[in-house]
CSV table of C-alpha atoms and ligand atoms in Angstrom, one decimal:
chain,number,residue,atom,x,y,z
A,1,MET,CA,65.7,0.0,-93.8
A,2,ARG,CA,67.4,1.1,-97.0
A,3,VAL,CA,68.1,-1.8,-99.3
A,4,GLY,CA,70.5,-1.8,-102.3
A,5,VAL,CA,69.8,-3.9,-105.4
A,6,LEU,CA,72.4,-4.9,-108.1
A,7,THR,CA,72.6,-7.1,-111.1
A,8,GLY,CA,76.0,-8.6,-112.0
A,9,GLY,CA,77.7,-10.9,-114.6
A,10,GLY,CA,76.2,-11.6,-118.1
A,11,ASP,CA,72.7,-10.2,-118.3
A,12,CYS,CA,69.7,-12.4,-119.0
A,13,PRO,CA,66.0,-12.1,-119.6
A,14,GLY,CA,64.1,-11.9,-116.3
A,15,LEU,CA,66.5,-9.6,-114.4
A,16,ASN,CA,64.0,-6.7,-114.6
A,17,ALA,CA,61.2,-9.0,-113.4
A,18,VAL,CA,63.2,-9.7,-110.2
A,19,ILE,CA,63.9,-6.0,-109.6
A,20,ARG,CA,60.3,-5.2,-110.1
A,21,ALA,CA,59.1,-7.8,-107.6
A,22,VAL,CA,61.7,-6.9,-105.0
A,23,VAL,CA,60.8,-3.2,-105.1
A,24,ARG,CA,57.0,-3.5,-105.3
A,25,ARG,CA,56.7,-6.0,-102.4
A,26,GLY,CA,59.4,-4.2,-100.4
A,27,VAL,CA,57.8,-0.8,-100.7
A,28,GLN,CA,54.1,-1.7,-100.6
A,29,ASP,CA,54.1,-4.6,-98.0
A,30,PHE,CA,57.2,-3.9,-95.9
A,31,GLY,CA,57.7,-0.1,-96.1
A,32,LEU,CA,61.4,-0.5,-97.3
A,33,GLU,CA,63.3,2.0,-99.3
A,34,PHE,CA,65.5,1.0,-102.2
A,35,VAL,CA,68.5,2.2,-104.1
A,36,GLY,CA,69.8,0.7,-107.3
A,37,PHE,CA,73.6,0.1,-107.8
A,38,ARG,CA,74.7,0.4,-111.4
A,39,ASP,CA,76.7,-2.2,-113.2
A,40,GLY,CA,77.0,-5.0,-110.7
A,41,TRP,CA,79.7,-4.7,-108.0
A,42,ARG,CA,81.0,-1.6,-109.7
A,43,GLY,CA,78.0,0.3,-108.2
A,44,PRO,CA,78.7,-0.2,-104.5
A,45,LEU,CA,82.5,0.0,-105.1
A,46,GLU,CA,82.1,3.4,-106.7
A,47,ALA,CA,78.9,4.5,-104.9
A,48,ASP,CA,77.3,4.8,-108.3
A,49,THR,CA,73.5,4.7,-107.6
A,50,ALA,CA,70.2,4.9,-109.5
A,51,PRO,CA,66.8,5.8,-108.1
A,52,LEU,CA,64.7,2.7,-107.4
A,53,ASP,CA,61.1,3.1,-106.4
A,54,VAL,CA,57.7,1.8,-107.6
A,55,GLN,CA,57.7,4.4,-110.4
A,56,ALA,CA,61.1,3.3,-111.7
A,57,VAL,CA,60.0,-0.4,-112.0
A,58,ARG,CA,56.7,0.3,-113.8
A,59,GLY,CA,56.4,-1.5,-117.2
A,60,ILE,CA,59.7,-3.4,-116.9
A,61,LEU,CA,58.4,-7.0,-116.4
A,62,PRO,CA,58.6,-8.0,-120.1
A,63,ARG,CA,61.9,-6.1,-120.9
A,64,GLY,CA,65.1,-8.0,-121.4
A,65,GLY,CA,68.4,-6.8,-120.0
A,66,THR,CA,68.6,-4.9,-116.7
A,67,ILE,CA,67.6,-1.4,-115.9
A,68,LEU,CA,70.5,-1.3,-113.5
A,69,GLY,CA,73.2,-2.3,-116.0
A,70,SER,CA,75.7,-5.1,-115.4
A,71,SER,CA,79.4,-5.8,-115.4
A,72,ARG,CA,81.9,-8.5,-114.4
A,73,THR,CA,83.6,-6.2,-111.8
A,74,ASN,CA,85.3,-8.3,-109.1
A,75,PRO,CA,85.8,-6.2,-105.9
A,76,PHE,CA,88.2,-8.8,-104.5
A,77,LYS,CA,90.6,-7.8,-107.4
A,78,GLU,CA,90.6,-4.1,-106.1
A,79,ASN,CA,93.6,-4.0,-103.9
A,80,GLY,CA,94.5,-0.3,-103.7
A,81,PRO,CA,96.3,2.0,-103.5
A,82,GLY,CA,94.1,3.1,-100.7
A,83,PRO,CA,91.3,1.0,-99.2
A,84,ASN,CA,90.7,-2.4,-100.8
A,85,GLY,CA,87.4,-3.3,-102.6
A,86,VAL,CA,85.7,-4.7,-99.5
A,87,GLU,CA,86.6,-1.7,-97.4
A,88,ARG,CA,85.3,0.7,-100.1
A,89,ILE,CA,82.0,-1.2,-100.4
A,90,LYS,CA,81.5,-1.1,-96.6
A,91,ASP,CA,82.3,2.6,-96.5
A,92,ASN,CA,80.0,3.4,-99.4
A,93,LEU,CA,77.1,1.3,-98.0
A,94,ALA,CA,77.4,3.1,-94.6
A,95,GLY,CA,77.6,6.5,-96.3
A,96,LEU,CA,74.5,5.8,-98.3
A,97,GLY,CA,72.6,4.3,-95.3
A,98,VAL,CA,72.2,1.0,-97.0
A,99,GLY,CA,71.7,-1.8,-94.5
A,100,ALA,CA,71.2,-4.8,-96.9
A,101,LEU,CA,71.9,-5.8,-100.4
A,102,VAL,CA,69.9,-8.0,-102.9
A,103,ALA,CA,72.5,-9.3,-105.3
A,104,ILE,CA,71.1,-10.8,-108.5
A,105,GLY,CA,73.8,-12.9,-110.4
A,106,GLY,CA,75.4,-16.1,-111.3
A,107,GLU,CA,78.3,-18.0,-109.9
A,108,ASP,CA,80.7,-15.1,-109.9
A,109,THR,CA,78.4,-12.3,-108.6
A,110,LEU,CA,77.0,-14.6,-105.9
A,111,GLY,CA,80.5,-15.9,-105.1
A,112,VAL,CA,81.4,-12.3,-104.3
A,113,ALA,CA,78.2,-12.0,-102.3
A,114,ALA,CA,79.1,-15.1,-100.2
A,115,ARG,CA,82.5,-13.6,-99.4
A,116,LEU,CA,81.1,-10.2,-98.6
A,117,HIS,CA,78.6,-11.8,-96.2
A,118,ALA,CA,81.5,-13.5,-94.5
A,119,GLU,CA,83.0,-10.0,-94.1
A,120,GLY,CA,79.9,-8.8,-92.3
A,121,ILE,CA,77.8,-7.3,-95.2
A,122,ASN,CA,74.1,-8.2,-95.2
A,123,VAL,CA,73.4,-9.8,-98.5
A,124,VAL,CA,70.6,-12.0,-100.0
A,125,GLY,CA,71.3,-13.7,-103.4
A,126,VAL,CA,69.1,-14.4,-106.4
A,127,PRO,CA,70.3,-16.9,-108.9
A,128,LYS,CA,70.3,-15.9,-112.6
A,129,THR,CA,72.1,-17.2,-115.7
A,130,ILE,CA,71.2,-18.5,-119.1
A,131,ASP,CA,73.8,-21.3,-118.4
A,132,ASN,CA,71.7,-22.9,-115.6
A,133,ASP,CA,74.9,-24.0,-114.0
A,134,LEU,CA,74.3,-22.8,-110.4
A,135,GLY,CA,74.3,-25.5,-107.8
A,136,ALA,CA,71.5,-25.6,-105.2
A,137,THR,CA,68.7,-24.5,-107.5
A,138,ASP,CA,66.9,-26.7,-110.0
A,139,TYR,CA,66.6,-23.8,-112.5
A,140,THR,CA,67.9,-20.3,-112.9
A,141,PHE,CA,65.8,-17.8,-114.8
A,142,GLY,CA,67.1,-16.8,-118.2
A,143,PHE,CA,67.7,-20.5,-119.1
A,144,ASP,CA,64.3,-21.2,-120.4
A,145,THR,CA,64.3,-18.1,-122.7
A,146,ALA,CA,67.8,-19.0,-124.0
A,147,VAL,CA,66.7,-22.6,-124.7
A,148,ASN,CA,63.6,-21.4,-126.6
A,149,ILE,CA,65.6,-19.0,-128.7
A,150,ALA,CA,68.1,-21.8,-129.6
A,151,MET,CA,65.3,-24.3,-130.3
A,152,GLU,CA,63.7,-21.9,-132.7
A,153,ALA,CA,67.0,-21.4,-134.5
A,154,ILE,CA,67.4,-25.2,-134.8
A,155,ASP,CA,63.9,-25.6,-136.2
A,156,ARG,CA,64.7,-23.1,-138.9
A,157,LEU,CA,68.1,-24.6,-139.6
A,158,HIS,CA,66.5,-28.0,-140.3
A,159,THR,CA,64.7,-26.8,-143.4
A,160,THR,CA,67.7,-25.0,-145.0
A,161,ALA,CA,70.0,-28.0,-144.1
A,162,GLU,CA,67.6,-30.3,-146.0
A,163,SER,CA,67.3,-28.1,-149.0
A,164,HIS,CA,71.1,-27.9,-149.5
A,165,HIS,CA,72.1,-31.3,-148.2
A,166,ARG,CA,74.5,-29.7,-145.8
A,167,ALA,CA,75.5,-30.4,-142.2
A,168,LEU,CA,74.6,-27.4,-140.1
A,169,ILE,CA,76.4,-26.8,-136.8
A,170,VAL,CA,74.8,-24.6,-134.1
A,171,GLU,CA,77.2,-23.3,-131.4
A,172,VAL,CA,75.3,-22.3,-128.3
A,173,MET,CA,76.4,-20.6,-125.0
A,174,GLY,CA,76.6,-22.2,-121.6
A,175,ARG,CA,80.2,-21.8,-120.5
A,176,HIS,CA,81.4,-25.1,-119.0
A,177,ALA,CA,77.9,-26.6,-118.7
A,178,GLY,CA,76.0,-28.3,-121.5
A,179,TRP,CA,72.5,-27.5,-120.3
A,180,ILE,CA,71.5,-25.1,-123.2
A,181,ALA,CA,73.0,-27.5,-125.8
A,182,LEU,CA,71.2,-30.5,-124.2
A,183,HIS,CA,67.8,-28.9,-123.8
A,184,ALA,CA,67.8,-26.9,-127.1
A,185,GLY,CA,69.2,-30.0,-129.0
A,186,MET,CA,66.6,-32.3,-127.6
A,187,ALA,CA,63.7,-29.8,-128.2
A,188,GLY,CA,64.9,-29.0,-131.7
A,189,GLY,CA,65.5,-32.7,-132.7
A,190,ALA,CA,69.3,-32.3,-133.3
A,191,ASN,CA,71.2,-35.4,-134.4
A,192,VAL,CA,74.4,-34.7,-132.5
A,193,ILE,CA,74.8,-32.8,-129.2
A,194,LEU,CA,78.3,-32.0,-127.9
A,195,VAL,CA,78.6,-30.8,-124.3
A,196,PRO,CA,81.7,-29.7,-122.3
A,197,GLU,CA,81.1,-32.4,-119.7
A,198,ARG,CA,82.0,-35.1,-122.3
A,199,PRO,CA,85.0,-34.5,-124.5
A,200,PHE,CA,84.0,-35.7,-128.0
A,201,ASP,CA,85.8,-37.9,-130.6
A,202,MET,CA,86.1,-35.9,-133.8
A,203,ASP,CA,86.5,-39.2,-135.9
A,204,LYS,CA,83.2,-40.6,-134.4
A,205,VAL,CA,81.3,-37.3,-134.9
A,206,CYS,CA,82.4,-37.2,-138.6
A,207,GLU,CA,81.5,-40.9,-139.1
A,208,TYR,CA,78.1,-40.3,-137.6
A,209,VAL,CA,77.5,-37.2,-139.8
A,210,GLN,CA,78.5,-39.3,-142.8
A,211,HIS,CA,76.1,-42.0,-141.8
A,212,ARG,CA,73.2,-39.4,-141.4
A,213,PHE,CA,73.9,-38.2,-145.0
A,214,GLN,CA,73.7,-41.9,-146.2
A,215,THR,CA,70.3,-42.2,-144.7
A,216,ARG,CA,69.4,-39.0,-146.7
A,217,TYR,CA,69.1,-36.7,-143.6
A,218,ALA,CA,70.9,-33.4,-143.4
A,219,PRO,CA,72.5,-33.6,-140.0
A,220,ILE,CA,72.1,-30.9,-137.3
A,221,VAL,CA,74.9,-30.7,-134.8
A,222,VAL,CA,74.4,-28.6,-131.6
A,223,VAL,CA,77.7,-27.8,-129.9
A,224,ALA,CA,78.1,-26.0,-126.6
A,225,GLU,CA,80.8,-23.3,-126.7
A,226,GLY,CA,82.7,-25.1,-123.9
A,227,ALA,CA,82.7,-28.5,-125.7
A,228,HIS,CA,86.1,-29.7,-126.8
A,229,PRO,CA,87.6,-32.6,-128.7
A,230,LYS,CA,89.4,-35.4,-127.0
A,231,ASP,CA,92.3,-34.7,-129.2
A,232,GLU,CA,93.9,-31.6,-127.5
A,233,GLU,CA,95.7,-30.6,-130.7
A,234,LEU,CA,92.3,-29.7,-132.2
A,235,ALA,CA,91.2,-27.6,-129.3
A,236,VAL,CA,90.5,-23.8,-129.9
A,237,SER,CA,91.1,-21.0,-127.4
A,238,SER,CA,90.9,-17.2,-127.7
A,239,GLY,CA,93.4,-16.8,-124.8
A,240,LYS,CA,91.3,-14.0,-123.3
A,241,MET,CA,90.2,-14.0,-119.6
A,242,ASP,CA,87.6,-12.0,-117.6
A,243,ALA,CA,88.0,-10.5,-114.1
A,244,PHE,CA,87.0,-13.8,-112.6
A,245,GLY,CA,89.5,-15.8,-114.5
A,246,HIS,CA,87.1,-17.3,-117.0
A,247,ALA,CA,88.4,-17.9,-120.5
A,248,GLN,CA,86.4,-16.3,-123.4
A,249,LEU,CA,84.9,-19.3,-125.2
A,250,GLY,CA,83.8,-19.8,-128.8
A,251,GLY,CA,85.1,-21.2,-132.1
A,252,VAL,CA,84.4,-24.9,-131.6
A,253,GLY,CA,81.5,-24.7,-134.1
A,254,ALA,CA,83.7,-23.3,-136.9
A,255,LEU,CA,86.3,-26.0,-136.1
A,256,LEU,CA,83.7,-28.7,-136.4
A,257,ALA,CA,82.3,-27.4,-139.7
A,258,ALA,CA,85.9,-27.3,-141.1
A,259,GLU,CA,86.7,-30.9,-139.9
A,260,ILE,CA,83.3,-32.3,-141.1
A,261,GLU,CA,83.9,-30.8,-144.6
A,262,LYS,CA,87.5,-32.1,-144.7
A,263,ARG,CA,86.6,-35.6,-143.5
A,264,THR,CA,83.2,-36.3,-145.1
A,265,GLY,CA,83.5,-34.3,-148.3
A,266,LYS,CA,80.1,-32.8,-147.6
A,267,GLU,CA,79.3,-29.1,-147.2
A,268,ALA,CA,79.1,-27.9,-143.6
A,269,ARG,CA,78.2,-24.4,-142.2
A,270,CYS,CA,78.3,-23.0,-138.7
A,271,THR,CA,75.8,-20.7,-137.0
A,272,VAL,CA,77.0,-19.1,-133.7
A,273,LEU,CA,73.9,-17.9,-131.8
A,274,GLY,CA,76.0,-15.9,-129.3
A,275,HIS,CA,74.4,-13.0,-127.4
A,276,VAL,CA,71.1,-13.4,-129.2
A,277,GLN,CA,70.4,-16.1,-126.6
A,278,ARG,CA,70.6,-13.5,-123.8
A,279,GLY,CA,68.6,-10.7,-125.4
A,280,GLY,CA,65.0,-9.7,-125.6
A,281,THR,CA,61.9,-10.5,-123.7
A,282,PRO,CA,61.7,-13.4,-121.1
A,283,THR,CA,59.4,-16.4,-121.6
A,284,ALA,CA,56.4,-16.8,-119.3
A,285,PHE,CA,58.4,-19.5,-117.3
A,286,ASP,CA,61.2,-17.1,-116.7
A,287,ARG,CA,58.9,-14.2,-115.8
A,288,VAL,CA,57.2,-16.3,-113.2
A,289,LEU,CA,60.4,-17.8,-111.8
A,290,ALA,CA,62.1,-14.4,-111.6
A,291,THR,CA,59.0,-12.8,-110.0
A,292,ARG,CA,58.8,-15.5,-107.4
A,293,PHE,CA,62.6,-15.3,-106.7
A,294,GLY,CA,62.2,-11.5,-106.2
A,295,LEU,CA,59.2,-11.8,-103.8
A,296,HIS,CA,61.0,-14.4,-101.7
A,297,ALA,CA,64.3,-12.5,-101.8
A,298,VAL,CA,62.8,-9.4,-100.3
A,299,GLN,CA,61.0,-11.6,-97.7
A,300,ALA,CA,64.4,-13.0,-96.8
A,301,VAL,CA,65.7,-9.4,-96.3
A,302,ARG,CA,62.7,-8.6,-94.2
A,303,ASP,CA,63.4,-11.8,-92.1
A,304,GLY,CA,67.1,-10.9,-91.7
A,305,ALA,CA,68.0,-14.2,-93.5
A,306,PHE,CA,71.3,-12.9,-94.8
A,307,GLY,CA,74.0,-15.0,-96.5
A,308,GLN,CA,71.1,-16.9,-98.1
A,309,MET,CA,70.2,-17.4,-101.8
A,310,VAL,CA,66.6,-18.1,-102.9
A,311,ALA,CA,66.4,-21.3,-105.0
A,312,LEU,CA,63.9,-23.5,-106.8
A,313,HIS,CA,63.5,-27.0,-105.4
A,314,GLY,CA,60.9,-28.8,-107.4
A,315,THR,CA,58.0,-26.3,-107.4
A,316,GLU,CA,59.0,-24.6,-104.1
A,317,ILE,CA,61.1,-21.6,-103.5
A,318,VAL,CA,63.5,-22.2,-100.6
A,319,ARG,CA,66.6,-20.6,-99.0
A,320,VAL,CA,70.0,-22.1,-99.3
A,321,PRO,CA,73.4,-20.7,-97.9
A,322,LEU,CA,75.1,-18.6,-100.6
A,323,ALA,CA,78.4,-20.4,-99.8
A,324,GLU,CA,76.8,-23.8,-100.6
A,325,ALA,CA,75.2,-22.5,-103.8
A,326,THR,CA,78.4,-21.2,-105.2
A,327,SER,CA,80.8,-24.0,-104.1
A,328,ALA,CA,80.6,-26.0,-107.3
A,329,PRO,CA,78.9,-25.6,-110.7
A,330,LYS,CA,76.0,-27.8,-111.7
A,331,LEU,CA,77.0,-29.9,-114.7
A,332,VAL,CA,75.0,-32.2,-116.9
A,333,PRO,CA,75.0,-35.7,-115.2
A,334,THR,CA,75.9,-38.7,-117.3
A,335,GLU,CA,72.5,-40.3,-117.0
A,336,ARG,CA,71.0,-37.5,-119.1
A,337,TYR,CA,72.9,-38.7,-122.2
A,338,ALA,CA,71.1,-42.0,-122.3
A,339,GLU,CA,67.7,-40.2,-121.9
A,340,ALA,CA,68.4,-37.9,-124.8
A,341,GLU,CA,68.4,-40.5,-127.7
A,342,VAL,CA,71.0,-38.4,-129.5
A,343,PHE,CA,74.5,-39.0,-130.6
A,344,PHE,CA,77.0,-37.4,-128.1
A,345,GLY,CA,80.2,-38.0,-129.9
B,401,LIG,O1,77.3,-16.8,-118.3
B,401,LIG,C1,76.6,-16.3,-119.4
B,401,LIG,C2,77.3,-16.3,-120.6
B,401,LIG,O2,76.5,-15.8,-121.6
B,401,LIG,C3,78.1,-17.6,-121.0
B,401,LIG,O3,77.2,-18.5,-121.6
B,401,LIG,C4,79.1,-17.1,-122.0
B,401,LIG,O4,80.2,-17.9,-122.0
B,401,LIG,C5,79.5,-15.7,-121.4
B,401,LIG,O5,78.4,-15.3,-120.6
B,401,LIG,C6,79.7,-14.7,-122.4
B,401,LIG,O6,80.2,-13.6,-121.7
B,401,LIG,P1,80.3,-12.1,-122.4
B,401,LIG,O7,79.0,-11.5,-122.4
B,401,LIG,O8,81.3,-11.4,-121.5
B,401,LIG,O9,80.8,-12.3,-123.8
């Protein structure tokens, strides 16, 4: 059988490790043939392919990004003129002799995979995202690398914050989930962690920051890009949307720095880590998880287990229905705040 592989959505470290594992096991153990689709769902939509054999995946395990490219193309937004997105994908797969797809992505890419499966396309999903917000899996690969990058940044910010007696605000990614902020904040010993799941009280945050200064500590505030103040009038928004209807986030760190300066009279600076969190080489944890996901995904293709996503449950890799995995995002539960021993605003 000929199998197509694609990577969609925001890239993350570990994508190449999945591609490598899928292709190596598929070719060497199952005698499968592969074709890469470029830039997520744009590839099958436009029949844009890349050669994908054992030679093509040599040496890519430690490389960040994705050799196949990525995009946020949504085939369900392609409504003509002419055949719609689903019809074009079906025609192109048939034309290329591709009988199954391995789709590596987050909520959006796998949401499309679930809908295409319902339309009769053979798809197996692999969960990726630095945000760790996919339901039905304990962890996605990419998250551990992002957390380690953010933790290292926080470690470094502590020393300069202390030297200058400043409040330092670190804005991290994560979209509408606070996983990166929570884990990086805890690991880096932040004083305040602000997550999207819990709107924060600007007055209380500023009071707490003031209190930290009184005890002669320069406070570190980690804020998730999706976090927002209870007071709607203070909320920030770029107004820009992607093809899946997600608002472009960012700016809450700068808002906090400005408010802290205004209300405490102390200096505050904001560091936005941005795409640095998604770049570069994956951690060992992410390489292992991504490789295991890849091996199990191609096994699922071999077993004809379509419409399924591979997932981590505890230490085991299992299969869960794609539709279930993409039905609701996994958010930080309230009990995690009490465990963190940090001020949550
Ligand atoms: O989903 C991953 C992610 O990095 C989010 O944390 C962030 O909000 C978004 O992607 C950024 O997207 P873009 O790369 O399109 O700026």
